[in-house]
């Protein structure tokens, strides 16, 4: 399989209009409200979603134009392997965020804890279930002791090609 | 944006050779060991991953040939909106599983709790962080009281086109 082709099923409307100064994780995006617009032809698939308090949103990080296998992540000062980070410059720039579901009206989902950039293409929505049975078990590698910083850390432009950003591709 | 094009960054080796009788969630796949093979050109990106106990695996559900907006999921007897389920026949068939990291040797990652089918194309790997601050808060909609069944439930062939499966596309 050489290529995998997906199509956006909607678009994310967010208060963050540029890639700078965005929460770097949804856990740092408390109170940030956004709207997920599902294209009308997919809206029937939203049935029964209203009962879930949290949903997983998969999206295409459309401003990413290259990838790197090692990056200095926002929360560190040394290079880390890209797959041990949430940095956007991944070989396949798929973003994952867990948001709090506020309401669904037609094809519009209002959510809280949004950390995507405005106009991000939507790939999928899944109900959020408990993912790890025993949270005592979890080990966080190089992020140990750092994840509290998600609450205050914000992005900068380190993963942007300035040229593309200046061209107004947001 | 009309099309989003990704490329597999690896392949998943799993004990499950066919789409039937597979755990329907990683929480039902305890003890199931598999190997994630990253293509050598991306292996450098695995640096620093070894410190994490759990990783998120995004993969392309390559046997899915159609989508439906309402499905009868494995754990129910009535139709539900596809985005309120984890059923594979989604508009963009991206799968998400949290696996336990056992070891990394070169470009091979040995993991536990695998619920993918053998030879599934790999899209991305991310470190697994706690996703919801207060698990007391979580509401599970139509899955309320059913998720314990993940531990024993197995898939059947309901989401397969028999023709494709008999053609040996696994």
Coordinates of C-alpha atoms in Angstrom, one line a residue:
Chain A
X1 CA 0.0 0.0 0.0
X2 CA 1.7 3.2 -1.2
X3 CA -0.8 5.9 -0.4
X4 CA -3.7 6.2 1.9
X5 CA -6.3 8.7 0.8
X6 CA -8.8 10.3 3.2
X7 CA -11.3 13.1 2.8
X8 CA -12.2 15.7 5.4
X9 CA -15.6 15.0 6.9
X10 CA -15.9 18.5 8.4
X11 CA -14.0 21.5 9.6
X12 CA -13.0 22.8 13.1
X13 CA -13.8 26.3 14.1
X14 CA -11.5 27.5 16.8
X15 CA -10.6 30.8 18.6
X16 CA -6.9 30.1 17.6
X17 CA -6.4 31.8 14.2
X18 CA -2.6 31.3 14.0
X19 CA -0.2 28.5 15.0
X20 CA 1.4 30.6 17.8
X21 CA 0.2 30.9 21.3
X22 CA -2.1 27.8 21.1
X23 CA -2.4 25.4 24.0
X24 CA -0.1 22.5 23.2
X25 CA -2.5 19.9 24.6
X26 CA -6.2 19.8 25.3
X27 CA -5.3 19.5 29.0
X28 CA -4.1 23.1 28.7
X29 CA -7.1 24.3 26.8
X30 CA -9.7 24.3 29.6
X31 CA -12.5 26.7 28.9
X32 CA -11.5 27.1 25.2
X33 CA -14.7 26.7 23.3
X34 CA -14.9 25.7 19.6
X35 CA -17.3 24.3 17.1
X36 CA -16.8 21.1 15.0
X37 CA -18.8 21.4 11.8
X38 CA -19.6 18.0 10.2
X39 CA -20.4 18.3 6.5
X40 CA -24.2 17.7 6.1
X41 CA -23.7 14.4 4.2
X42 CA -22.1 12.8 7.3
X43 CA -24.4 14.4 10.0
X44 CA -26.5 11.2 10.4
X45 CA -23.4 9.6 11.9
X46 CA -23.6 11.9 14.9
X47 CA -26.7 10.0 16.3
X48 CA -26.2 8.8 19.9
X49 CA -23.0 10.8 20.4
X50 CA -24.8 13.2 22.7
X51 CA -24.6 10.8 25.6
X52 CA -20.8 10.9 25.8
X53 CA -19.1 13.5 27.9
X54 CA -15.8 13.3 26.0
X55 CA -15.0 12.7 22.4
X56 CA -11.8 11.9 20.6
X57 CA -11.2 14.2 17.6
X58 CA -8.8 13.2 14.8
X59 CA -7.8 15.9 12.5
X60 CA -5.3 16.8 9.7
X61 CA -2.7 19.3 10.8
X62 CA -3.0 21.1 7.5
X63 CA -0.3 23.8 8.1
X64 CA 2.5 21.1 8.4
X65 CA 4.6 21.1 5.3
X66 CA 7.5 18.9 6.2
X67 CA 8.4 16.3 8.8
X68 CA 11.4 15.8 11.1
X69 CA 12.3 12.6 13.0
X70 CA 13.9 14.5 15.9
X71 CA 12.5 17.7 17.4
X72 CA 13.0 19.9 20.4
X73 CA 9.4 19.7 21.8
X74 CA 7.7 22.7 23.5
X75 CA 8.3 21.2 26.9
X76 CA 12.0 20.4 26.5
X77 CA 15.4 21.7 25.6
X78 CA 16.9 18.7 23.9
X79 CA 15.9 16.7 20.8
X80 CA 13.5 13.8 21.2
X81 CA 12.3 11.2 18.7
X82 CA 9.1 12.6 17.0
X83 CA 7.1 9.5 18.0
X84 CA 7.8 10.2 21.7
X85 CA 6.3 13.7 21.3
X86 CA 3.0 15.3 20.2
X87 CA 4.9 17.7 17.9
X88 CA 3.0 18.4 14.6
X89 CA 5.9 17.8 12.1
X90 CA 5.2 14.0 11.9
X91 CA 5.4 11.9 8.8
X92 CA 1.6 11.7 8.8
X93 CA 0.4 14.9 10.5
X94 CA -2.7 13.5 12.2
X95 CA -3.7 15.3 15.4
X96 CA -5.6 13.8 18.3
X97 CA -7.4 15.8 20.9
X98 CA -9.9 14.8 23.6
X99 CA -12.6 17.4 24.0
X100 CA -15.5 17.8 26.3
X101 CA -18.9 17.6 24.5
X102 CA -21.2 20.5 25.3
X103 CA -24.0 20.2 22.8
X104 CA -24.9 19.0 19.3
X105 CA -27.2 21.0 17.1
X106 CA -27.7 19.5 13.7
X107 CA -24.3 19.2 12.1
X108 CA -22.6 21.5 14.7
X109 CA -20.9 20.1 17.8
X110 CA -19.9 22.7 20.5
X111 CA -16.9 21.5 22.5
X112 CA -14.6 22.6 25.2
X113 CA -10.8 22.1 25.6
X114 CA -10.1 22.8 22.0
X115 CA -6.5 23.1 21.0
X116 CA -6.7 23.0 17.2
X117 CA -6.1 25.9 14.8
X118 CA -9.1 27.5 13.1
X119 CA -10.2 25.8 9.9
X120 CA -8.5 22.5 10.6
X121 CA -9.9 19.7 8.5
X122 CA -11.7 17.0 10.5
X123 CA -10.9 13.3 9.9
X124 CA -12.9 11.3 12.5
X125 CA -14.7 11.5 15.8
X126 CA -14.8 8.6 18.2
X127 CA -16.4 8.3 21.7
X128 CA -13.8 8.5 24.4
X129 CA -13.6 5.5 26.6
X130 CA -11.3 4.9 29.5
X131 CA -8.1 3.8 27.8
X132 CA -5.9 2.5 30.5
X133 CA -7.2 0.3 33.2
X134 CA -4.8 1.2 35.9
X135 CA -3.5 4.8 35.7
X136 CA -1.0 3.9 38.5
X137 CA 0.7 1.9 35.8
X138 CA 1.4 4.7 33.5
X139 CA 5.0 5.8 32.8
X140 CA 5.6 9.1 31.0
X141 CA 9.2 8.8 29.8
X142 CA 10.9 12.2 29.2
X143 CA 7.6 13.9 30.0
X144 CA 7.7 12.7 33.6
X145 CA 7.1 15.7 35.9
X146 CA 6.5 18.0 32.9
X147 CA 2.8 17.4 32.0
X148 CA 1.5 19.8 34.6
X149 CA 3.1 22.5 32.3
X150 CA 0.5 21.7 29.6
X151 CA -1.9 23.8 31.7
X152 CA 0.1 27.0 31.0
X153 CA 2.5 26.2 28.0
X154 CA 1.6 27.7 24.7
X155 CA 3.0 27.0 21.2
X156 CA 5.4 29.1 19.4
X157 CA 6.3 29.1 15.7
X158 CA 9.1 26.5 15.8
X159 CA 7.3 24.0 13.6
X160 CA 6.1 26.5 11.0
X161 CA 7.9 27.4 7.8
X162 CA 7.6 31.1 8.1
X163 CA 7.1 31.4 4.4
X164 CA 3.9 29.3 4.4
X165 CA 2.6 31.1 7.3
X166 CA 3.2 34.5 5.9
X167 CA 1.5 33.4 2.7
X168 CA -1.7 33.2 4.8
X169 CA -2.2 29.5 4.5
X170 CA -4.1 29.5 7.8
Chain B
X1 CA -9.0 20.6 0.8
X2 CA -10.3 17.7 -1.2
X3 CA -8.0 14.8 -0.4
X4 CA -5.6 14.1 2.4
X5 CA -2.8 11.7 1.4
X6 CA -0.8 9.8 3.9
X7 CA 1.8 7.0 3.6
X8 CA 2.2 4.0 5.8
X9 CA 5.2 4.4 8.1
X10 CA 5.3 0.7 9.0
X11 CA 3.2 -2.4 9.4
X12 CA 1.7 -4.2 12.3
X13 CA 2.3 -7.9 12.9
X14 CA -0.5 -9.5 14.9
X15 CA -1.7 -12.9 15.9
X16 CA -5.1 -12.1 14.4
X17 CA -4.9 -13.2 10.7
X18 CA -8.6 -12.6 9.8
X19 CA -11.2 -10.0 10.8
X20 CA -13.3 -12.5 12.8
X21 CA -12.8 -13.3 16.5
X22 CA -10.6 -10.3 17.2
X23 CA -10.8 -8.3 20.4
X24 CA -13.0 -5.3 19.7
X25 CA -11.0 -3.0 21.9
X26 CA -7.5 -3.1 23.3
X27 CA -9.1 -3.4 26.8
X28 CA -10.2 -6.9 25.6
X29 CA -6.8 -7.8 24.3
X30 CA -4.8 -8.3 27.5
X31 CA -1.9 -10.6 26.9
X32 CA -2.1 -10.4 23.1
X33 CA 1.4 -9.7 21.9
X34 CA 2.3 -8.2 18.6
X35 CA 5.1 -6.4 16.8
X36 CA 5.0 -2.9 15.2
X37 CA 7.6 -2.7 12.5
X38 CA 8.6 0.8 11.6
X39 CA 10.1 1.2 8.2
X40 CA 13.8 1.8 8.6
X41 CA 13.7 5.3 7.2
X42 CA 11.5 6.4 10.2
X43 CA 13.2 4.4 12.9
X44 CA 15.2 7.4 14.2
X45 CA 11.8 8.9 15.3
X46 CA 11.5 6.1 17.9
X47 CA 14.2 7.7 20.1
X48 CA 13.0 8.4 23.7
X49 CA 9.8 6.3 23.3
X50 CA 11.1 3.5 25.5
X51 CA 10.4 5.4 28.7
X52 CA 6.6 5.4 28.1
X53 CA 4.5 2.5 29.4
X54 CA 1.7 3.0 26.9
X55 CA 1.6 4.3 23.4
X56 CA -1.2 5.4 21.1
X57 CA -1.2 3.6 17.7
X58 CA -3.0 5.1 14.8
X59 CA -3.5 2.7 11.9
X60 CA -5.3 2.4 8.6
X61 CA -8.1 -0.3 8.7
X62 CA -7.1 -1.5 5.3
X63 CA -9.9 -4.2 4.9
X64 CA -12.7 -1.6 5.1
X65 CA -14.1 -1.0 1.7
X66 CA -17.2 1.1 2.3
X67 CA -18.7 3.3 5.1
X68 CA -22.0 3.4 6.8
X69 CA -23.4 6.3 8.9
X70 CA -25.4 4.0 11.2
X71 CA -24.3 0.6 12.3
X72 CA -25.3 -2.1 14.8
X73 CA -22.1 -2.2 16.9
X74 CA -20.7 -5.4 18.4
X75 CA -22.0 -4.5 21.8
X76 CA -25.6 -3.6 20.9
X77 CA -28.7 -4.7 19.1
X78 CA -29.9 -1.4 17.7
X79 CA -28.4 1.0 15.1
X80 CA -26.1 3.8 16.4
X81 CA -24.4 6.7 14.7
X82 CA -21.0 5.6 13.4
X83 CA -19.2 8.4 15.3
X84 CA -20.7 7.1 18.6
X85 CA -19.0 3.7 18.0
X86 CA -15.6 2.3 17.3
X87 CA -16.9 0.3 14.3
X88 CA -14.4 0.2 11.4
X89 CA -16.8 1.2 8.5
X90 CA -16.1 4.9 9.1
X91 CA -15.8 7.5 6.4
X92 CA -12.1 7.6 7.1
X93 CA -11.2 4.2 8.5
X94 CA -8.5 5.3 11.0
X95 CA -8.1 2.9 14.0
X96 CA -6.8 4.0 17.4
X97 CA -5.5 1.6 20.0
X98 CA -3.6 2.1 23.2
X99 CA -1.0 -0.6 23.6
X100 CA 1.4 -1.4 26.4
X101 CA 5.1 -1.0 25.4
X102 CA 7.2 -4.1 26.1
X103 CA 10.4 -3.4 24.3
X104 CA 12.0 -1.6 21.3
X105 CA 14.8 -3.2 19.3
X106 CA 15.9 -1.3 16.3
X107 CA 12.8 -0.7 14.2
X108 CA 10.7 -3.3 16.0
X109 CA 8.4 -2.5 18.9
X110 CA 7.0 -5.4 20.9
X111 CA 3.6 -4.4 22.4
X112 CA 0.8 -6.0 24.5
X113 CA -3.0 -5.5 24.2
X114 CA -2.9 -5.6 20.4
X115 CA -6.3 -5.7 18.7
X116 CA -5.4 -5.0 15.0
X117 CA -5.4 -7.5 12.2
X118 CA -2.1 -8.8 10.9
X119 CA -0.5 -6.6 8.2
X120 CA -2.4 -3.4 9.2
X121 CA -0.6 -0.3 7.8
X122 CA 0.7 2.0 10.5
X123 CA 0.0 5.7 10.4
X124 CA 1.4 7.2 13.6
X125 CA 2.6 6.5 17.1
X126 CA 2.2 9.0 19.9
X127 CA 3.0 8.7 23.6
X128 CA -0.1 8.1 25.7
X129 CA -0.7 10.7 28.3
X130 CA -3.6 10.9 30.8
X131 CA -6.4 12.2 28.6
X132 CA -9.1 13.2 31.0
X133 CA -8.3 14.9 34.3
X134 CA -11.2 13.6 36.3
X135 CA -12.4 10.1 35.3
X136 CA -15.4 10.6 37.6
X137 CA -16.6 13.0 35.0
X138 CA -16.8 10.6 32.1
X139 CA -20.2 9.7 30.6
X140 CA -20.3 6.8 28.2
X141 CA -23.7 7.2 26.4
X142 CA -25.1 4.0 24.9
X143 CA -22.0 2.2 26.1
X144 CA -22.9 2.8 29.8
X145 CA -22.7 -0.6 31.6
X146 CA -21.4 -2.3 28.5
X147 CA -17.7 -1.6 28.4
X148 CA -16.9 -4.5 30.8
X149 CA -17.9 -6.7 27.9
X150 CA -14.9 -5.5 25.9
X151 CA -12.9 -8.0 28.0
X152 CA -14.7 -11.0 26.4
X153 CA -16.4 -9.7 23.3
X154 CA -14.9 -10.7 19.9
X155 CA -15.6 -9.4 16.4
X156 CA -17.6 -11.2 13.8
X157 CA -17.7 -10.6 10.1
X158 CA -20.5 -8.0 10.1
X159 CA -18.3 -5.2 8.7
X160 CA -16.7 -7.2 6.0
X161 CA -17.7 -7.6 2.4
X162 CA -17.4 -11.3 2.1
X163 CA -16.2 -11.0 -1.4
X164 CA -13.1 -8.9 -0.4
X165 CA -12.3 -11.2 2.4
X166 CA -12.5 -14.4 0.3
X167 CA -10.3 -12.7 -2.2
X168 CA -7.6 -13.0 0.4
X169 CA -7.1 -9.2 0.9
X170 CA -6.0 -9.9 4.4

